[in-house]
Short mmCIF file of C-alpha atoms in Angstrom, two decimals:
data_model
loop_
_atom_site.label_atom_id
_atom_site.label_comp_id
_atom_site.label_asym_id
_atom_site.label_seq_id
_atom_site.Cartn_x
_atom_site.Cartn_y
_atom_site.Cartn_z
CA MET A 1 200.03 -44.85 338.44
CA SER A 2 198.07 -42.41 340.59
CA LEU A 3 194.30 -42.35 340.86
CA THR A 4 194.17 -39.01 339.07
CA ALA A 5 196.21 -40.32 336.13
CA ALA A 6 194.05 -43.43 335.91
CA ARG A 7 190.94 -41.31 335.83
CA GLY A 8 192.55 -39.12 333.15
CA ASN A 9 193.45 -42.12 331.01
CA ASP A 10 189.96 -43.55 331.51
CA ALA A 11 188.38 -40.27 330.48
CA ALA A 12 190.70 -39.98 327.48
CA GLY A 13 189.98 -43.55 326.44
CA HIS A 14 186.24 -43.02 326.51
CA ARG A 15 186.24 -39.49 325.13
CA GLY A 16 184.14 -39.33 321.97
CA THR A 17 182.45 -42.73 322.49
CA PRO A 18 178.89 -42.59 323.82
CA PRO A 19 177.99 -44.75 326.79
CA PRO A 20 176.01 -47.93 326.09
CA ARG A 21 172.26 -47.43 325.93
CA THR A 22 170.04 -48.87 328.61
CA PRO A 23 167.20 -51.28 327.71
CA GLU A 24 164.71 -48.48 328.23
CA GLN A 25 166.58 -46.24 325.78
CA ARG A 26 166.70 -49.01 323.20
CA LYS A 27 162.95 -49.59 323.49
CA ARG A 28 162.36 -45.87 323.18
CA ALA A 29 164.50 -45.72 320.04
CA LEU A 30 162.66 -48.66 318.51
CA GLY A 31 159.38 -47.01 319.38
CA LEU A 32 160.41 -43.84 317.56
CA ASP A 33 161.40 -45.88 314.53
CA ARG A 34 158.05 -47.64 314.53
CA GLY A 35 156.34 -44.29 314.83
CA ALA A 36 158.29 -42.91 311.90
CA TRP A 37 157.37 -45.91 309.74
CA PHE A 38 153.75 -45.50 310.80
CA LEU A 39 153.80 -41.88 309.60
CA LEU A 40 155.50 -42.84 306.32
CA ALA A 41 153.13 -45.71 305.58
CA PRO A 42 150.38 -43.60 303.91
CA ALA A 43 152.95 -42.38 301.37
CA LEU A 44 154.90 -45.62 300.99
CA ILE A 45 151.97 -48.01 300.50
CA PRO A 46 150.63 -46.33 297.31
CA ILE A 47 154.17 -46.20 295.92
CA LEU A 48 154.72 -49.89 296.62
CA VAL A 49 151.33 -50.93 295.26
CA LEU A 50 151.09 -48.63 292.23
CA SER A 51 154.75 -48.22 291.22
CA VAL A 52 157.11 -50.82 292.64
CA GLY A 53 154.66 -53.70 292.31
CA PRO A 54 153.82 -53.17 288.61
CA LEU A 55 157.50 -52.49 287.90
CA LEU A 56 158.55 -55.84 289.37
CA TYR A 57 155.68 -57.59 287.62
CA GLY A 58 156.67 -56.07 284.28
CA PHE A 59 160.28 -57.08 284.93
CA SER A 60 159.18 -60.68 285.44
CA LEU A 61 156.98 -60.63 282.31
CA ALA A 62 159.99 -59.72 280.17
CA PHE A 63 161.39 -63.22 280.67
CA THR A 64 158.19 -65.03 279.72
CA ASP A 65 156.02 -65.57 276.65
CA SER A 66 152.99 -63.95 278.29
CA GLN A 67 150.21 -63.25 275.79
CA ALA A 68 146.63 -62.00 275.86
CA GLY A 69 143.92 -64.59 276.36
CA ARG A 70 142.66 -66.62 279.27
CA THR A 71 143.47 -70.01 277.74
CA THR A 72 147.15 -69.33 277.08
CA THR A 73 149.71 -70.58 279.57
CA THR A 74 152.68 -68.39 280.42
CA GLN A 75 156.08 -70.07 280.29
CA PHE A 76 159.52 -68.88 281.28
CA THR A 77 161.58 -68.20 278.14
CA GLY A 78 164.72 -66.64 279.63
CA LEU A 79 166.39 -64.17 277.29
CA ALA A 80 164.43 -65.20 274.20
CA ASN A 81 162.51 -61.90 274.02
CA PHE A 82 165.72 -59.91 274.22
CA PHE A 83 167.37 -61.94 271.45
CA ASP A 84 164.30 -61.32 269.29
CA LEU A 85 164.60 -57.59 269.97
CA LEU A 86 168.16 -57.57 268.66
CA HIS A 87 166.85 -58.55 265.22
CA ASP A 88 163.67 -56.44 265.32
CA SER A 89 164.37 -53.64 262.86
CA LEU A 90 161.00 -51.99 263.59
CA PHE A 91 161.87 -51.61 267.25
CA TRP A 92 165.27 -50.06 266.57
CA GLU A 93 163.71 -47.73 264.01
CA SER A 94 161.18 -46.61 266.61
CA PHE A 95 164.03 -46.14 269.09
CA ARG A 96 165.87 -43.97 266.56
CA ILE A 97 162.73 -41.89 266.02
CA GLY A 98 162.32 -41.63 269.80
CA ILE A 99 165.85 -40.29 270.21
CA ILE A 100 165.30 -37.73 267.42
CA TRP A 101 162.01 -36.69 269.01
CA ALA A 102 163.38 -36.49 272.56
CA VAL A 103 166.55 -34.59 271.66
CA SER A 104 164.78 -32.17 269.32
CA VAL A 105 161.95 -31.39 271.71
CA THR A 106 164.26 -31.10 274.72
CA VAL A 107 166.72 -28.76 273.00
CA LEU A 108 164.05 -26.55 271.43
CA GLN A 109 162.08 -26.46 274.67
CA PHE A 110 165.15 -25.33 276.56
CA VAL A 111 166.20 -22.64 274.08
CA MET A 112 162.73 -21.12 273.80
CA ALA A 113 162.00 -21.49 277.53
CA LEU A 114 165.28 -19.81 278.42
CA GLY A 115 164.48 -16.84 276.20
CA LEU A 116 160.98 -16.57 277.65
CA ALA A 117 162.28 -16.92 281.21
CA LEU A 118 164.83 -14.15 280.66
CA LEU A 119 162.05 -11.93 279.31
CA LEU A 120 159.67 -12.69 282.16
CA ASN A 121 162.45 -12.05 284.67
CA GLU A 122 162.67 -8.42 283.56
CA ASN A 123 160.65 -5.71 285.26
CA LEU A 124 158.05 -5.41 282.52
CA ARG A 125 154.59 -3.93 282.62
CA PHE A 126 151.85 -6.56 283.09
CA ARG A 127 154.52 -9.12 283.86
CA TRP A 128 152.07 -11.03 286.07
CA LEU A 129 149.71 -11.42 283.13
CA ALA A 130 152.50 -12.61 280.82
CA ARG A 131 153.60 -15.20 283.38
CA THR A 132 150.03 -16.45 283.73
CA LEU A 133 149.52 -16.76 279.99
CA ALA A 134 152.83 -18.60 279.61
CA LEU A 135 151.43 -21.41 281.78
CA VAL A 136 148.31 -21.98 279.67
CA PRO A 137 149.73 -24.88 277.57
CA TRP A 138 150.88 -26.59 280.77
CA ALA A 139 147.37 -26.47 282.23
CA MET A 140 145.83 -28.22 279.21
CA PRO A 141 145.60 -32.04 279.12
CA GLU A 142 147.60 -33.80 276.41
CA VAL A 143 144.45 -35.09 274.73
CA VAL A 144 143.03 -31.57 274.46
CA VAL A 145 146.34 -30.28 273.11
CA GLY A 146 146.43 -33.06 270.52
CA ILE A 147 142.87 -32.42 269.34
CA MET A 148 143.48 -28.68 269.15
CA TRP A 149 146.61 -29.07 267.06
CA ARG A 150 144.91 -31.61 264.80
CA LEU A 151 142.47 -28.83 263.96
CA VAL A 152 145.34 -26.39 263.41
CA TYR A 153 147.06 -28.87 261.07
CA HIS A 154 143.85 -29.85 259.23
CA PRO A 155 144.68 -29.87 255.48
CA ASP A 156 141.43 -28.21 254.36
CA ALA A 157 140.05 -26.21 257.30
CA GLY A 158 143.21 -25.73 259.38
CA ILE A 159 144.28 -22.23 260.32
CA LEU A 160 147.93 -23.00 259.54
CA ASN A 161 147.38 -23.71 255.84
CA LYS A 162 145.08 -20.71 255.47
CA THR A 163 147.61 -18.39 257.08
CA LEU A 164 150.50 -19.69 254.98
CA MET A 165 148.46 -19.37 251.80
CA GLN A 166 147.49 -15.79 252.67
CA LEU A 167 151.19 -15.02 253.16
CA HIS A 168 151.90 -16.69 249.78
CA LEU A 169 154.30 -19.13 251.41
CA ILE A 170 152.51 -22.18 250.01
CA SER A 171 150.31 -22.63 246.96
CA ASP A 172 148.54 -25.88 247.90
CA ASN A 173 147.26 -27.26 251.17
CA VAL A 174 149.79 -29.34 253.11
CA ASP A 175 148.63 -32.46 254.94
CA TRP A 176 150.95 -31.95 257.88
CA LEU A 177 150.17 -35.07 259.89
CA THR A 178 150.01 -37.62 257.04
CA SER A 179 152.99 -36.48 254.99
CA LEU A 180 156.04 -38.71 255.31
CA SER A 181 158.41 -35.76 255.18
CA VAL A 182 156.78 -33.26 257.56
CA ALA A 183 154.81 -35.39 260.03
CA LEU A 184 157.64 -35.76 262.55
CA PRO A 185 158.68 -32.06 262.46
CA ALA A 186 155.01 -31.08 262.84
CA VAL A 187 154.64 -33.31 265.90
CA ILE A 188 157.91 -31.95 267.35
CA VAL A 189 156.50 -28.42 267.14
CA VAL A 190 153.49 -29.51 269.19
CA GLY A 191 155.73 -31.21 271.75
CA VAL A 192 157.80 -28.06 272.16
CA TRP A 193 154.70 -25.88 272.55
CA ALA A 194 153.12 -28.20 275.11
CA GLY A 195 156.24 -28.76 277.23
CA MET A 196 157.84 -25.31 277.19
CA PRO A 197 155.86 -23.80 280.13
CA GLN A 198 157.20 -26.09 282.86
CA THR A 199 160.76 -25.56 281.62
CA THR A 200 160.14 -21.81 281.67
CA VAL A 201 158.90 -21.96 285.27
CA VAL A 202 161.95 -23.91 286.44
CA LEU A 203 164.41 -21.62 284.64
CA LEU A 204 162.58 -18.52 285.88
CA ALA A 205 162.92 -19.80 289.45
CA GLY A 206 166.64 -20.29 288.85
CA LEU A 207 167.03 -16.80 287.39
CA GLN A 208 165.33 -15.23 290.39
CA ASN A 209 167.94 -16.83 292.65
CA VAL A 210 170.84 -15.17 290.84
CA PRO A 211 172.32 -12.53 293.21
CA VAL A 212 171.44 -9.04 292.04
CA GLU A 213 174.71 -7.73 293.46
CA LEU A 214 176.71 -9.77 290.98
CA LYS A 215 174.71 -8.41 288.05
CA GLU A 216 175.14 -4.85 289.26
CA ALA A 217 178.85 -5.34 289.82
CA ALA A 218 179.30 -6.74 286.30
CA HIS A 219 177.27 -3.83 284.89
CA LEU A 220 179.45 -1.30 286.73
CA ASP A 221 182.55 -3.03 285.36
CA GLY A 222 181.27 -2.32 281.84
CA ALA A 223 180.10 -5.82 280.96
CA GLY A 224 177.45 -5.92 278.25
CA MET A 225 174.25 -7.94 278.29
CA TRP A 226 175.81 -11.06 276.73
CA ARG A 227 178.87 -10.82 278.95
CA ARG A 228 176.73 -10.57 282.08
CA PHE A 229 174.73 -13.59 280.97
CA THR A 230 177.77 -15.80 280.27
CA THR A 231 179.79 -14.81 283.36
CA VAL A 232 177.10 -14.28 285.99
CA THR A 233 173.71 -15.70 285.02
CA TRP A 234 174.70 -18.92 283.24
CA PRO A 235 177.08 -20.25 285.94
CA ALA A 236 174.42 -19.55 288.58
CA ILE A 237 171.63 -21.44 286.78
CA LYS A 238 173.78 -24.21 285.30
CA PRO A 239 172.81 -26.81 287.98
CA VAL A 240 169.14 -26.04 287.28
CA VAL A 241 169.76 -26.37 283.54
CA VAL A 242 171.36 -29.81 283.93
CA ALA A 243 168.53 -31.07 286.13
CA VAL A 244 165.68 -29.78 283.97
CA THR A 245 167.34 -30.99 280.77
CA ALA A 246 167.75 -34.52 282.10
CA LEU A 247 164.18 -34.64 283.39
CA ASN A 248 162.78 -33.23 280.15
CA PHE A 249 164.67 -35.79 278.10
CA ILE A 250 163.21 -38.65 280.15
CA TRP A 251 159.72 -37.16 279.98
CA ASN A 252 159.90 -36.52 276.22
CA PHE A 253 161.31 -39.93 275.38
CA ASN A 254 158.44 -41.56 277.29
CA SER A 255 155.80 -39.44 275.52
CA PHE A 256 152.70 -41.31 274.48
CA GLY A 257 149.38 -39.47 274.74
CA LEU A 258 150.21 -36.41 272.64
CA VAL A 259 151.68 -38.31 269.70
CA TYR A 260 148.98 -40.98 269.89
CA VAL A 261 146.22 -38.40 269.55
CA LEU A 262 148.01 -36.57 266.73
CA THR A 263 149.16 -39.41 264.46
CA GLN A 264 148.87 -42.77 266.27
CA GLY A 265 152.41 -43.44 265.07
CA GLY A 266 151.75 -42.75 261.38
CA PRO A 267 152.23 -42.15 258.60
CA GLY A 268 154.14 -45.32 257.83
CA GLY A 269 155.61 -45.42 261.33
CA LYS A 270 157.38 -42.08 260.89
CA THR A 271 156.15 -40.90 264.31
CA ARG A 272 155.98 -44.29 266.04
CA LEU A 273 157.82 -43.58 269.27
CA PRO A 274 159.07 -46.52 271.37
CA MET A 275 156.20 -46.13 273.83
CA LEU A 276 153.71 -46.37 270.96
CA PHE A 277 155.47 -49.43 269.58
CA SER A 278 155.44 -51.13 272.97
CA TYR A 279 151.78 -50.20 273.45
CA GLU A 280 150.83 -51.76 270.11
CA GLU A 281 152.71 -54.96 270.87
CA ALA A 282 151.01 -55.29 274.25
CA PHE A 283 147.44 -54.15 273.65
CA LYS A 284 147.00 -54.50 269.91
CA TYR A 285 148.79 -57.79 269.31
CA GLY A 286 148.65 -59.16 272.87
CA GLN A 287 152.39 -59.81 273.22
CA PHE A 288 152.79 -58.79 276.87
CA GLY A 289 156.13 -60.50 277.43
CA TYR A 290 157.70 -59.03 274.33
CA ALA A 291 156.39 -55.54 275.18
CA ALA A 292 157.78 -55.82 278.71
CA ALA A 293 161.19 -56.75 277.28
CA MET A 294 161.02 -53.61 275.12
CA GLY A 295 160.37 -51.54 278.21
CA LEU A 296 163.38 -52.99 280.02
CA VAL A 297 165.67 -52.40 277.05
CA MET A 298 164.48 -48.80 276.71
CA VAL A 299 165.00 -48.14 280.41
CA ALA A 300 168.52 -49.58 280.26
CA LEU A 301 169.54 -47.62 277.16
CA ILE A 302 168.14 -44.34 278.44
CA ALA A 303 169.84 -44.91 281.81
CA VAL A 304 173.17 -45.36 280.03
CA LEU A 305 172.70 -42.20 277.95
CA LEU A 306 171.67 -40.13 280.95
CA THR A 307 174.52 -41.46 283.07
CA ALA A 308 177.04 -40.47 280.41
CA PHE A 309 175.42 -37.02 280.07
CA LEU A 310 175.35 -36.34 283.81
CA ARG A 311 178.90 -37.60 284.34
CA LYS A 312 180.13 -35.28 281.61
CA LYS A 313 178.35 -32.31 283.15
CA LEU A 314 179.67 -33.13 286.62
CA LYS A 315 183.23 -33.35 285.29
CA GLU A 316 182.79 -29.97 283.62
CA GLU A 317 181.63 -28.43 286.88
CA THR A 318 184.46 -29.91 288.93
CA ALA A 319 187.13 -29.07 286.33
#
């Protein structure tokens, strides 16, 4: 074999493989990594302390009989809390109410937010003012929203009953938040009103990214408004729709403050969402271990539901 051929084979054998790094290069690489971790530390430390730490602590509490009180001793009970949950009809009833609440609020939020986003995406007069006003509910704290709607729903002095009576739709005052039949629908209306703005903003951002050329081409081809929406707009914003729907479902299922201010889970537990039930077990009855087990079960069940939903949507997109 000639020297030229040997060099060619050597070059071919090492083509695509980087040469080994020198000790100086390795130290420099490690220094860059340490620098990157140093820059990330201010963001990672609060996450570890305020999120990961309490999460792990709550996970450990779920397998104990931890209770309120300084004199009580915490003991490891294994899966006892989870077996008790299987036979806790109140918990599963609250979970059923939570699913009804989360699905209803999420669907209604999306439908109304989509309509509002389509309207605000048009070239309307004073559009900037309409967009600003649409964000007002989002800027209000949940406690303020709850107090405001309690006044709206007030059976004697509420504006809702007065308006309905003036329109001759009802003859007697309705106690919206203490009636067994209408309390949950009334609370759902408040949830939709309070959560619709952020969904509108996300959908409006998605609509503004739809190529104008495609809309104009569909219009020139004679496609009507509904046809342009189903063939051009909807496919373009579908990834945004899937993301915002999943996030809204998680957020709505974990709702606490709004419902607590409105009804505190009443009447008769008709609006007792799982978060309210877990809160009562922990801070009203002092059963920290049992409440932590509830939290783990809820996280697992919601994760399963969301995984099935997202997998279905991904299969539809790839089909």
